[in-house]
PDB file of C-alpha atoms in Angstrom:
ATOM      1  CA  MET X 201      27.645 -13.036  19.539  1.00 84.00           C
ATOM      2  CA  PRO X 202      28.665 -11.426  16.224  1.00 88.00           C
ATOM      3  CA  TYR X 203      27.528 -12.727  12.872  1.00 91.00           C
ATOM      4  CA  ARG X 204      30.436 -14.633  11.344  1.00 96.00           C
ATOM      5  CA  ILE X 205      28.722 -16.530   8.523  1.00 97.00           C
ATOM      6  CA  SER X 206      26.916 -14.472   5.935  1.00 96.00           C
ATOM      7  CA  ARG X 207      25.053 -17.250   4.191  1.00 96.00           C
ATOM      8  CA  LEU X 208      25.003 -20.687   2.646  1.00 98.00           C
ATOM      9  CA  GLY X 209      27.436 -19.780  -0.110  1.00 98.00           C
ATOM     10  CA  HIS X 210      27.136 -22.784  -2.344  1.00 98.00           C
ATOM     11  CA  VAL X 211      26.100 -26.402  -2.568  1.00 98.00           C
ATOM     12  CA  GLU X 212      27.582 -29.052  -4.822  1.00 98.00           C
ATOM     13  CA  ILE X 213      25.004 -31.541  -6.059  1.00 98.00           C
ATOM     14  CA  ARG X 214      25.547 -34.864  -7.796  1.00 98.00           C
ATOM     15  CA  SER X 215      24.016 -35.286 -11.214  1.00 98.00           C
ATOM     16  CA  LEU X 216      23.442 -38.558 -13.043  1.00 98.00           C
ATOM     17  CA  ASP X 217      23.463 -36.759 -16.405  1.00 97.00           C
ATOM     18  CA  LEU X 218      25.049 -33.327 -16.507  1.00 96.00           C
ATOM     19  CA  ASP X 219      23.602 -32.057 -19.799  1.00 95.00           C
ATOM     20  CA  ARG X 220      20.078 -33.145 -18.915  1.00 96.00           C
ATOM     21  CA  ASP X 221      20.254 -31.660 -15.422  1.00 97.00           C
ATOM     22  CA  LEU X 222      21.853 -28.409 -16.585  1.00 97.00           C
ATOM     23  CA  ASP X 223      18.835 -27.889 -18.797  1.00 97.00           C
ATOM     24  CA  HIS X 224      16.607 -28.233 -15.719  1.00 98.00           C
ATOM     25  CA  TYR X 225      18.652 -25.893 -13.532  1.00 98.00           C
ATOM     26  CA  VAL X 226      19.111 -23.248 -16.242  1.00 98.00           C
ATOM     27  CA  ASN X 227      15.837 -23.354 -18.161  1.00 98.00           C
ATOM     28  CA  VAL X 228      13.325 -24.415 -15.489  1.00 98.00           C
ATOM     29  CA  LEU X 229      14.807 -23.165 -12.215  1.00 98.00           C
ATOM     30  CA  GLY X 230      16.359 -20.302 -14.143  1.00 98.00           C
ATOM     31  CA  LEU X 231      19.857 -20.210 -12.693  1.00 98.00           C
ATOM     32  CA  GLN X 232      22.585 -18.408 -14.636  1.00 98.00           C
ATOM     33  CA  LEU X 233      25.290 -20.722 -15.930  1.00 97.00           C
ATOM     34  CA  THR X 234      28.544 -19.055 -14.913  1.00 95.00           C
ATOM     35  CA  GLY X 235      31.073 -21.697 -15.848  1.00 95.00           C
ATOM     36  CA  ARG X 236      31.657 -25.273 -16.851  1.00 93.00           C
ATOM     37  CA  GLU X 237      34.745 -27.408 -16.505  1.00 89.00           C
ATOM     38  CA  GLY X 238      35.226 -30.804 -18.101  1.00 79.00           C
ATOM     39  CA  LYS X 239      32.890 -33.482 -16.902  1.00 58.00           C
ATOM     40  CA  GLN X 240      33.933 -33.321 -13.276  1.00 50.00           C
ATOM     41  CA  HIS X 241      35.980 -31.186 -10.997  1.00 46.00           C
ATOM     42  CA  THR X 242      36.917 -31.844  -7.407  1.00 44.00           C
TER      43      THR X 242
ATOM     44  CA  MET N  11      25.506 -21.498 -11.587  1.00 98.00           C
ATOM     45  CA  LYS N  12      23.870 -18.820  -9.528  1.00 98.00           C
ATOM     46  CA  GLY N  13      20.630 -16.940  -9.106  1.00 98.00           C
ATOM     47  CA  TRP N  14      20.320 -13.582 -10.856  1.00 98.00           C
ATOM     48  CA  ASP N  15      20.640 -11.538  -7.665  1.00 98.00           C
ATOM     49  CA  GLU N  16      23.714 -13.324  -6.310  1.00 98.00           C
ATOM     50  CA  ARG N  17      26.905 -11.322  -6.422  1.00 97.00           C
ATOM     51  CA  HIS N  18      29.568 -14.006  -6.264  1.00 98.00           C
ATOM     52  CA  ALA N  19      30.662 -16.426  -8.965  1.00 97.00           C
ATOM     53  CA  TYR N  20      28.373 -19.343  -8.110  1.00 98.00           C
ATOM     54  CA  SER N  21      26.002 -20.847  -5.578  1.00 98.00           C
ATOM     55  CA  VAL N  22      25.282 -24.211  -7.170  1.00 98.00           C
ATOM     56  CA  CYS N  23      27.755 -26.641  -8.663  1.00 98.00           C
ATOM     57  CA  LEU N  24      26.560 -29.780 -10.429  1.00 97.00           C
ATOM     58  CA  THR N  25      29.018 -32.631 -10.690  1.00 97.00           C
ATOM     59  CA  GLU N  26      28.369 -35.713 -12.756  1.00 96.00           C
ATOM     60  CA  ALA N  27      28.367 -38.809 -10.572  1.00 97.00           C
ATOM     61  CA  ASP N  28      26.989 -42.332 -10.447  1.00 97.00           C
ATOM     62  CA  ARG N  29      24.434 -41.456  -7.786  1.00 98.00           C
ATOM     63  CA  ALA N  30      22.428 -38.399  -6.795  1.00 98.00           C
ATOM     64  CA  GLY N  31      22.974 -36.496  -3.542  1.00 98.00           C
ATOM     65  CA  MET N  32      25.114 -33.769  -2.043  1.00 98.00           C
ATOM     66  CA  VAL N  33      28.871 -33.501  -2.460  1.00 98.00           C
ATOM     67  CA  ARG N  34      29.282 -30.620  -0.012  1.00 98.00           C
ATOM     68  CA  MET N  35      27.756 -27.521   1.484  1.00 98.00           C
ATOM     69  CA  ALA N  36      29.858 -24.392   1.827  1.00 98.00           C
ATOM     70  CA  PHE N  37      29.234 -21.411   4.082  1.00 98.00           C
ATOM     71  CA  ARG N  38      30.725 -18.015   3.357  1.00 98.00           C
ATOM     72  CA  THR N  39      32.103 -16.050   6.282  1.00 98.00           C
ATOM     73  CA  VAL N  40      31.309 -12.372   6.791  1.00 97.00           C
ATOM     74  CA  ASP N  41      34.970 -11.302   7.051  1.00 97.00           C
ATOM     75  CA  PRO N  42      38.271 -12.993   6.120  1.00 97.00           C
ATOM     76  CA  GLU N  43      39.241 -13.074   9.809  1.00 98.00           C
ATOM     77  CA  ASP N  44      36.185 -15.189  10.583  1.00 98.00           C
ATOM     78  CA  LEU N  45      37.861 -18.059   8.768  1.00 98.00           C
ATOM     79  CA  ASP N  46      40.766 -17.880  11.233  1.00 98.00           C
ATOM     80  CA  TYR N  47      38.257 -17.721  14.076  1.00 98.00           C
ATOM     81  CA  TYR N  48      36.577 -20.917  12.892  1.00 98.00           C
ATOM     82  CA  GLU N  49      39.905 -22.645  12.288  1.00 98.00           C
ATOM     83  CA  LYS N  50      40.726 -22.047  15.945  1.00 98.00           C
ATOM     84  CA  ARG N  51      37.321 -23.381  17.010  1.00 98.00           C
ATOM     85  CA  LEU N  52      37.739 -26.530  14.914  1.00 98.00           C
ATOM     86  CA  GLN N  53      41.089 -27.064  16.641  1.00 98.00           C
ATOM     87  CA  ASP N  54      39.622 -26.346  20.101  1.00 98.00           C
ATOM     88  CA  PHE N  55      36.840 -28.880  19.550  1.00 98.00           C
ATOM     89  CA  GLY N  56      39.241 -31.463  18.085  1.00 98.00           C
ATOM     90  CA  VAL N  57      37.519 -31.488  14.701  1.00 98.00           C
ATOM     91  CA  LYS N  58      39.755 -32.873  11.965  1.00 98.00           C
ATOM     92  CA  TYR N  59      39.859 -30.530   8.998  1.00 98.00           C
ATOM     93  CA  GLU N  60      41.886 -29.831   5.918  1.00 98.00           C
ATOM     94  CA  VAL N  61      42.781 -26.506   4.390  1.00 98.00           C
ATOM     95  CA  VAL N  62      41.809 -26.324   0.729  1.00 97.00           C
ATOM     96  CA  PRO N  63      44.140 -23.620  -0.665  1.00 96.00           C
ATOM     97  CA  GLU N  64      41.818 -22.658  -3.489  1.00 95.00           C
ATOM     98  CA  ASP N  65      38.998 -24.038  -5.564  1.00 93.00           C
ATOM     99  CA  TYR N  66      37.167 -22.984  -8.699  1.00 94.00           C
ATOM    100  CA  ARG N  67      36.987 -19.142  -8.572  1.00 97.00           C
ATOM    101  CA  ARG N  68      37.253 -19.341  -4.797  1.00 97.00           C
ATOM    102  CA  GLY N  69      39.911 -18.799  -2.146  1.00 97.00           C
ATOM    103  CA  ARG N  70      41.049 -20.780   0.869  1.00 98.00           C
ATOM    104  CA  ALA N  71      38.537 -22.999   2.609  1.00 98.00           C
ATOM    105  CA  LEU N  72      38.366 -25.179   5.693  1.00 98.00           C
ATOM    106  CA  ARG N  73      36.902 -28.567   4.855  1.00 98.00           C
ATOM    107  CA  PHE N  74      35.656 -31.030   7.463  1.00 98.00           C
ATOM    108  CA  MET N  75      33.124 -33.764   8.002  1.00 98.00           C
ATOM    109  CA  ALA N  76      30.155 -32.900  10.217  1.00 98.00           C
ATOM    110  CA  PRO N  77      28.760 -35.632  12.523  1.00 98.00           C
ATOM    111  CA  SER N  78      25.830 -35.838  10.102  1.00 98.00           C
ATOM    112  CA  GLY N  79      28.215 -37.296   7.506  1.00 98.00           C
ATOM    113  CA  HIS N  80      28.285 -34.205   5.299  1.00 98.00           C
ATOM    114  CA  THR N  81      31.336 -32.487   3.905  1.00 98.00           C
ATOM    115  CA  VAL N  82      31.166 -28.894   5.065  1.00 98.00           C
ATOM    116  CA  GLU N  83      33.373 -26.042   3.934  1.00 98.00           C
ATOM    117  CA  LEU N  84      33.903 -22.553   5.275  1.00 98.00           C
ATOM    118  CA  TYR N  85      35.416 -19.931   3.010  1.00 98.00           C
ATOM    119  CA  HIS N  86      35.429 -16.204   2.520  1.00 98.00           C
ATOM    120  CA  GLU N  87      36.922 -15.256  -0.825  1.00 98.00           C
ATOM    121  CA  MET N  88      35.013 -15.881  -4.005  1.00 98.00           C
ATOM    122  CA  GLU N  89      35.216 -14.003  -7.267  1.00 98.00           C
ATOM    123  CA  TYR N  90      32.835 -11.042  -7.097  1.00 97.00           C
ATOM    124  CA  THR N  91      30.893 -10.899 -10.316  1.00 96.00           C
ATOM    125  CA  GLY N  92      28.020  -8.670  -9.271  1.00 97.00           C
ATOM    126  CA  ASN N  93      24.409  -9.585  -9.934  1.00 97.00           C
ATOM    127  CA  LEU N  94      22.693  -9.236 -13.309  1.00 97.00           C
ATOM    128  CA  LEU N  95      21.902  -5.570 -12.691  1.00 98.00           C
ATOM    129  CA  PRO N  96      24.201  -2.594 -13.091  1.00 96.00           C
ATOM    130  CA  ALA N  97      25.851  -1.441  -9.862  1.00 95.00           C
ATOM    131  CA  VAL N  98      24.794   2.148 -10.667  1.00 97.00           C
ATOM    132  CA  ASN N  99      21.139   3.135 -11.013  1.00 98.00           C
ATOM    133  CA  PRO N 100      19.855  -0.441 -11.261  1.00 98.00           C
ATOM    134  CA  ALA N 101      16.393  -1.558 -12.330  1.00 97.00           C
ATOM    135  CA  PRO N 102      14.541  -3.696  -9.748  1.00 97.00           C
ATOM    136  CA  TRP N 103      14.957  -6.885 -11.745  1.00 96.00           C
ATOM    137  CA  PRO N 104      16.544  -8.013 -14.998  1.00 97.00           C
ATOM    138  CA  GLU N 105      14.483  -8.803 -18.074  1.00 96.00           C
ATOM    139  CA  GLY N 106      14.922 -11.995 -20.032  1.00 96.00           C
ATOM    140  CA  LEU N 107      15.188 -14.517 -17.196  1.00 97.00           C
ATOM    141  CA  LYS N 108      14.439 -18.112 -18.089  1.00 98.00           C
ATOM    142  CA  GLY N 109      12.040 -20.365 -16.223  1.00 98.00           C
ATOM    143  CA  ILE N 110      11.304 -19.509 -12.608  1.00 98.00           C
ATOM    144  CA  GLY N 111      14.294 -17.182 -12.547  1.00 98.00           C
ATOM    145  CA  VAL N 112      15.148 -17.612  -8.878  1.00 98.00           C
ATOM    146  CA  PRO N 113      17.194 -14.774  -7.401  1.00 98.00           C
ATOM    147  CA  ARG N 114      19.132 -16.685  -4.754  1.00 97.00           C
ATOM    148  CA  LEU N 115      20.018 -19.928  -3.048  1.00 98.00           C
ATOM    149  CA  ASP N 116      18.334 -19.808   0.355  1.00 97.00           C
ATOM    150  CA  HIS N 117      19.091 -22.851   2.521  1.00 98.00           C
ATOM    151  CA  THR N 118      19.652 -26.578   2.571  1.00 98.00           C
ATOM    152  CA  LEU N 119      18.102 -29.367   4.623  1.00 98.00           C
ATOM    153  CA  VAL N 120      20.069 -32.531   5.270  1.00 98.00           C
ATOM    154  CA  THR N 121      19.573 -35.778   7.147  1.00 98.00           C
ATOM    155  CA  ALA N 122      21.524 -37.262  10.044  1.00 98.00           C
ATOM    156  CA  PRO N 123      21.251 -40.629  11.833  1.00 98.00           C
ATOM    157  CA  GLU N 124      21.715 -38.932  15.222  1.00 97.00           C
ATOM    158  CA  PRO N 125      20.240 -35.518  14.533  1.00 97.00           C
ATOM    159  CA  HIS N 126      20.737 -34.206  18.067  1.00 97.00           C
ATOM    160  CA  THR N 127      24.515 -34.795  17.784  1.00 97.00           C
ATOM    161  CA  ALA N 128      24.713 -33.046  14.427  1.00 98.00           C
ATOM    162  CA  ILE N 129      22.524 -30.176  15.636  1.00 98.00           C
ATOM    163  CA  GLN N 130      24.748 -29.722  18.670  1.00 98.00           C
ATOM    164  CA  PHE N 131      27.851 -29.661  16.448  1.00 98.00           C
ATOM    165  CA  PHE N 132      26.525 -26.825  14.304  1.00 98.00           C
ATOM    166  CA  GLN N 133      25.278 -24.959  17.382  1.00 97.00           C
ATOM    167  CA  GLU N 134      28.448 -25.273  19.442  1.00 97.00           C
ATOM    168  CA  VAL N 135      31.352 -25.455  17.017  1.00 98.00           C
ATOM    169  CA  LEU N 136      30.027 -23.229  14.234  1.00 97.00           C
ATOM    170  CA  GLU N 137      27.807 -21.083  16.482  1.00 97.00           C
ATOM    171  CA  PHE N 138      24.616 -21.448  14.491  1.00 97.00           C
ATOM    172  CA  ARG N 139      21.590 -20.021  16.244  1.00 96.00           C
ATOM    173  CA  THR N 140      18.375 -22.049  16.406  1.00 96.00           C
ATOM    174  CA  SER N 141      15.063 -20.735  15.125  1.00 96.00           C
ATOM    175  CA  GLU N 142      12.897 -23.825  15.539  1.00 97.00           C
ATOM    176  CA  VAL N 143      13.290 -27.273  16.978  1.00 97.00           C
ATOM    177  CA  LEU N 144      11.138 -30.393  16.709  1.00 97.00           C
ATOM    178  CA  VAL N 145      11.341 -32.478  19.868  1.00 97.00           C
ATOM    179  CA  SER N 146      10.384 -36.035  20.749  1.00 95.00           C
ATOM    180  CA  SER N 147       8.111 -36.785  23.708  1.00 94.00           C
ATOM    181  CA  ASP N 148      11.162 -36.940  26.002  1.00 94.00           C
ATOM    182  CA  GLY N 149      12.399 -33.561  24.777  1.00 92.00           C
ATOM    183  CA  THR N 150      15.237 -34.803  22.559  1.00 94.00           C
ATOM    184  CA  PRO N 151      15.749 -32.654  19.462  1.00 96.00           C
ATOM    185  CA  LEU N 152      14.751 -34.663  16.384  1.00 96.00           C
ATOM    186  CA  ALA N 153      15.175 -31.837  13.931  1.00 98.00           C
ATOM    187  CA  ALA N 154      16.344 -28.241  14.061  1.00 98.00           C
ATOM    188  CA  TRP N 155      16.308 -25.166  11.862  1.00 97.00           C
ATOM    189  CA  LEU N 156      19.559 -23.254  12.260  1.00 97.00           C
ATOM    190  CA  TRP N 157      20.491 -19.759  11.164  1.00 96.00           C
ATOM    191  CA  GLN N 158      23.348 -17.357  10.724  1.00 94.00           C
ATOM    192  CA  ARG N 159      21.599 -14.679   8.675  1.00 89.00           C
ATOM    193  CA  PRO N 160      18.643 -13.061  10.438  1.00 87.00           C
ATOM    194  CA  ALA N 161      16.293 -15.407   8.593  1.00 89.00           C
ATOM    195  CA  PRO N 162      14.547 -18.577   9.760  1.00 92.00           C
ATOM    196  CA  HIS N 163      17.272 -20.908   8.542  1.00 95.00           C
ATOM    197  CA  ASP N 164      20.429 -21.400   6.533  1.00 97.00           C
ATOM    198  CA  LEU N 165      20.618 -25.080   7.399  1.00 98.00           C
ATOM    199  CA  ALA N 166      18.154 -27.617   8.767  1.00 98.00           C
ATOM    200  CA  ILE N 167      18.765 -31.145   9.999  1.00 98.00           C
ATOM    201  CA  VAL N 168      16.189 -33.939  10.164  1.00 97.00           C
ATOM    202  CA  PRO N 169      16.508 -37.659  10.955  1.00 96.00           C
ATOM    203  CA  GLY N 170      17.739 -39.957   8.190  1.00 97.00           C
ATOM    204  CA  ARG N 171      20.784 -41.520   6.601  1.00 97.00           C
ATOM    205  CA  ALA N 172      24.278 -40.137   7.190  1.00 98.00           C
ATOM    206  CA  GLY N 173      25.200 -37.693   4.448  1.00 98.00           C
ATOM    207  CA  GLY N 174      21.654 -37.572   3.097  1.00 98.00           C
ATOM    208  CA  PHE N 175      20.529 -34.598   1.014  1.00 98.00           C
ATOM    209  CA  HIS N 176      16.898 -33.721   1.572  1.00 98.00           C
ATOM    210  CA  HIS N 177      16.748 -30.516  -0.450  1.00 98.00           C
ATOM    211  CA  ALA N 178      18.282 -27.220  -1.457  1.00 98.00           C
ATOM    212  CA  ALA N 179      15.952 -24.235  -1.529  1.00 98.00           C
ATOM    213  CA  PHE N 180      15.842 -21.171  -3.729  1.00 98.00           C
ATOM    214  CA  VAL N 181      14.099 -17.896  -3.026  1.00 97.00           C
ATOM    215  CA  VAL N 182      10.800 -16.877  -4.517  1.00 96.00           C
ATOM    216  CA  ASP N 183       9.879 -13.439  -3.280  1.00 94.00           C
ATOM    217  CA  SER N 184       6.114 -13.137  -3.566  1.00 95.00           C
ATOM    218  CA  THR N 185       2.938 -15.183  -3.721  1.00 95.00           C
ATOM    219  CA  ASP N 186       2.680 -14.233  -7.403  1.00 96.00           C
ATOM    220  CA  ALA N 187       6.150 -15.708  -7.909  1.00 96.00           C
ATOM    221  CA  LEU N 188       5.162 -18.828  -5.964  1.00 97.00           C
ATOM    222  CA  PHE N 189       2.247 -19.651  -8.256  1.00 97.00           C
ATOM    223  CA  ARG N 190       4.211 -18.647 -11.345  1.00 98.00           C
ATOM    224  CA  ALA N 191       6.921 -21.094 -10.224  1.00 98.00           C
ATOM    225  CA  ALA N 192       4.318 -23.854  -9.867  1.00 98.00           C
ATOM    226  CA  ASP N 193       2.997 -23.054 -13.349  1.00 98.00           C
ATOM    227  CA  ILE N 194       6.475 -23.280 -14.848  1.00 98.00           C
ATOM    228  CA  LEU N 195       7.262 -26.568 -13.105  1.00 98.00           C
ATOM    229  CA  ALA N 196       4.005 -28.031 -14.418  1.00 98.00           C
ATOM    230  CA  MET N 197       4.619 -26.656 -17.937  1.00 98.00           C
ATOM    231  CA  HIS N 198       7.929 -28.500 -17.964  1.00 98.00           C
ATOM    232  CA  LYS N 199       6.362 -31.683 -16.521  1.00 98.00           C
ATOM    233  CA  VAL N 200       8.620 -31.511 -13.487  1.00 98.00           C
ATOM    234  CA  ARG N 201       7.663 -33.936 -10.743  1.00 95.00           C
ATOM    235  CA  ILE N 202       6.219 -31.783  -7.950  1.00 97.00           C
ATOM    236  CA  ASP N 203       6.555 -33.429  -4.542  1.00 97.00           C
ATOM    237  CA  TYR N 204       4.383 -30.989  -2.592  1.00 97.00           C
ATOM    238  CA  GLY N 205       2.845 -27.570  -2.966  1.00 95.00           C
ATOM    239  CA  PRO N 206       2.296 -24.766  -3.435  1.00 97.00           C
ATOM    240  CA  GLY N 207       1.790 -24.690   0.290  1.00 96.00           C
ATOM    241  CA  ARG N 208       3.062 -23.314   3.532  1.00 96.00           C
ATOM    242  CA  HIS N 209       5.304 -24.678   6.249  1.00 97.00           C
ATOM    243  CA  GLY N 210       4.282 -24.377   9.891  1.00 96.00           C
ATOM    244  CA  ILE N 211       7.973 -24.239  10.703  1.00 96.00           C
ATOM    245  CA  THR N 212       9.429 -20.949   9.365  1.00 95.00           C
ATOM    246  CA  ARG N 213       5.951 -19.915   8.031  1.00 95.00           C
ATOM    247  CA  GLY N 214       7.562 -19.920   4.584  1.00 96.00           C
ATOM    248  CA  THR N 215       5.662 -20.832   1.453  1.00 97.00           C
ATOM    249  CA  THR N 216       6.954 -23.827  -0.429  1.00 97.00           C
ATOM    250  CA  ILE N 217       6.984 -25.987  -3.499  1.00 98.00           C
ATOM    251  CA  TYR N 218       9.034 -29.184  -3.327  1.00 98.00           C
ATOM    252  CA  PHE N 219      10.042 -30.777  -6.606  1.00 98.00           C
ATOM    253  CA  PHE N 220      12.739 -33.027  -7.987  1.00 98.00           C
ATOM    254  CA  ASP N 221      15.550 -32.413 -10.431  1.00 98.00           C
ATOM    255  CA  PRO N 222      15.878 -35.072 -13.152  1.00 98.00           C
ATOM    256  CA  SER N 223      18.445 -36.984 -11.060  1.00 98.00           C
ATOM    257  CA  GLY N 224      15.988 -37.190  -8.173  1.00 98.00           C
ATOM    258  CA  ASN N 225      17.460 -34.505  -5.930  1.00 98.00           C
ATOM    259  CA  ARG N 226      14.724 -32.574  -4.153  1.00 98.00           C
ATOM    260  CA  LEU N 227      14.694 -28.816  -4.661  1.00 98.00           C
ATOM    261  CA  GLU N 228      12.420 -26.188  -3.153  1.00 98.00           C
ATOM    262  CA  THR N 229      11.202 -22.742  -3.985  1.00 98.00           C
ATOM    263  CA  PHE N 230      11.037 -21.160  -0.557  1.00 97.00           C
ATOM    264  CA  GLY N 231       8.981 -18.065   0.073  1.00 93.00           C
ATOM    265  CA  GLY N 232      10.902 -16.382   2.822  1.00 84.00           C
ATOM    266  CA  TYR N 233       8.744 -13.302   2.231  1.00 87.00           C
ATOM    267  CA  SER N 234       6.104 -14.946   4.414  1.00 85.00           C
ATOM    268  CA  ALA N 235       8.638 -16.029   7.030  1.00 85.00           C
ATOM    269  CA  TYR N 236       9.902 -13.986   9.944  1.00 86.00           C
ATOM    270  CA  GLN N 237      13.119 -12.160  10.735  1.00 85.00           C
ATOM    271  CA  MET N 238      15.195 -13.299  13.666  1.00 87.00           C
ATOM    272  CA  ASP N 239      16.568 -10.869  16.220  1.00 87.00           C
ATOM    273  CA  PRO N 240      20.032 -11.773  17.519  1.00 86.00           C
ATOM    274  CA  ASP N 241      18.585 -12.877  20.855  1.00 88.00           C
ATOM    275  CA  SER N 242      15.485 -14.620  19.490  1.00 90.00           C
ATOM    276  CA  ARG N 243      14.811 -17.902  21.244  1.00 93.00           C
ATOM    277  CA  PRO N 244      13.815 -21.105  19.482  1.00 95.00           C
ATOM    278  CA  VAL N 245      10.240 -22.045  18.745  1.00 96.00           C
ATOM    279  CA  THR N 246       9.407 -25.633  19.703  1.00 97.00           C
ATOM    280  CA  TRP N 247       7.260 -28.093  17.787  1.00 97.00           C
ATOM    281  CA  THR N 248       6.240 -31.366  19.391  1.00 97.00           C
ATOM    282  CA  GLN N 249       6.584 -34.608  17.470  1.00 95.00           C
ATOM    283  CA  ASP N 250       2.833 -35.287  17.495  1.00 96.00           C
ATOM    284  CA  GLN N 251       2.387 -32.076  15.464  1.00 96.00           C
ATOM    285  CA  ILE N 252       5.074 -32.878  12.883  1.00 95.00           C
ATOM    286  CA  ALA N 253       2.603 -33.046  10.000  1.00 95.00           C
ATOM    287  CA  GLN N 254       1.345 -29.502  10.461  1.00 96.00           C
ATOM    288  CA  ALA N 255       4.845 -28.308  11.321  1.00 96.00           C
ATOM    289  CA  VAL N 256       5.969 -29.394   7.870  1.00 96.00           C
ATOM    290  CA  PHE N 257       2.836 -28.978   5.722  1.00 96.00           C
ATOM    291  CA  TYR N 258       0.633 -26.484   7.513  1.00 96.00           C
ATOM    292  CA  TYR N 259      -2.400 -26.722   5.244  1.00 95.00           C
ATOM    293  CA  ALA N 260      -2.341 -30.429   4.386  1.00 94.00           C
ATOM    294  CA  GLN N 261      -1.927 -31.306   8.094  1.00 95.00           C
ATOM    295  CA  GLU N 262      -0.443 -34.623   7.078  1.00 94.00           C
ATOM    296  CA  LEU N 263       2.925 -35.645   5.750  1.00 93.00           C
ATOM    297  CA  ASN N 264       3.083 -37.005   2.243  1.00 92.00           C
ATOM    298  CA  GLU N 265       4.688 -40.402   1.629  1.00 91.00           C
ATOM    299  CA  THR N 266       7.931 -38.931   0.405  1.00 94.00           C
ATOM    300  CA  PHE N 267       8.905 -36.282   2.929  1.00 90.00           C
ATOM    301  CA  LEU N 268      10.643 -38.543   5.449  1.00 88.00           C
ATOM    302  CA  SER N 269      11.575 -41.377   3.110  1.00 94.00           C
ATOM    303  CA  VAL N 270      12.689 -39.989  -0.246  1.00 96.00           C
ATOM    304  CA  TYR N 271      15.940 -38.058  -0.325  1.00 97.00           C
ATOM    305  CA  THR N 272      19.320 -38.451  -1.919  1.00 97.00           C
TER     306      THR N 272
END
């Protein structure tokens, strides 16, 4: 059986407070912020 | 957002909402044609799906609801940004990372009210292979660790509420990095749920912690895990050994593992 999925590409996670949580993901976890759109996008 | 060693535009999207949890998980296919292959399989299995023509910096996707109650997407095209290193003569890692500085998203673990049904869906329709399975005394799968890369898991399913998000895990690539991650979490007063420790299942090292909204995250040390061969057969854990399967050193589950998730 060939490999057809390379990886878990992305997850979308709900945040109760975007600015507060971005600080956690960027400054504690250390992810790179690559873009931001409004308050929400679908 | 993405880890420094990820080559596409993003691996984590945060969306402001009135409750914590997962909006969706999205798997990237190896080739563009694999998307057509899966579209045919969804049709053959009678799975209702929609085609999302494009999304933020991403091409066409197939979106459907898994029996676990999770929105799942399959896609191939995403803007290729490269990692934080030059493509020619790169250094081994970039300087100036903040915090833990995780290189990559690794896997997610979600909950399902009828885990065996959800496990079967991912095995049969999406052709996930199984690395490890936790079975009840009558042999029914209660939880499974499923893979597409030759790694212990890309997705795991455990019993719980429909649509529940147990955690998303990010790579740490050494024991030094594991303890450094724990130090950084503690420096920032992050609520650590468990660890540093090791899982019996996958053999990976772990720290579970919570983001400020209460979503559980993990630094997963796949460096201590194993590689799967294409024909590797599943390892079985019996329900009476669940504690050591999950937390190998503690040999008991903490209060939160099976009860606290978003």
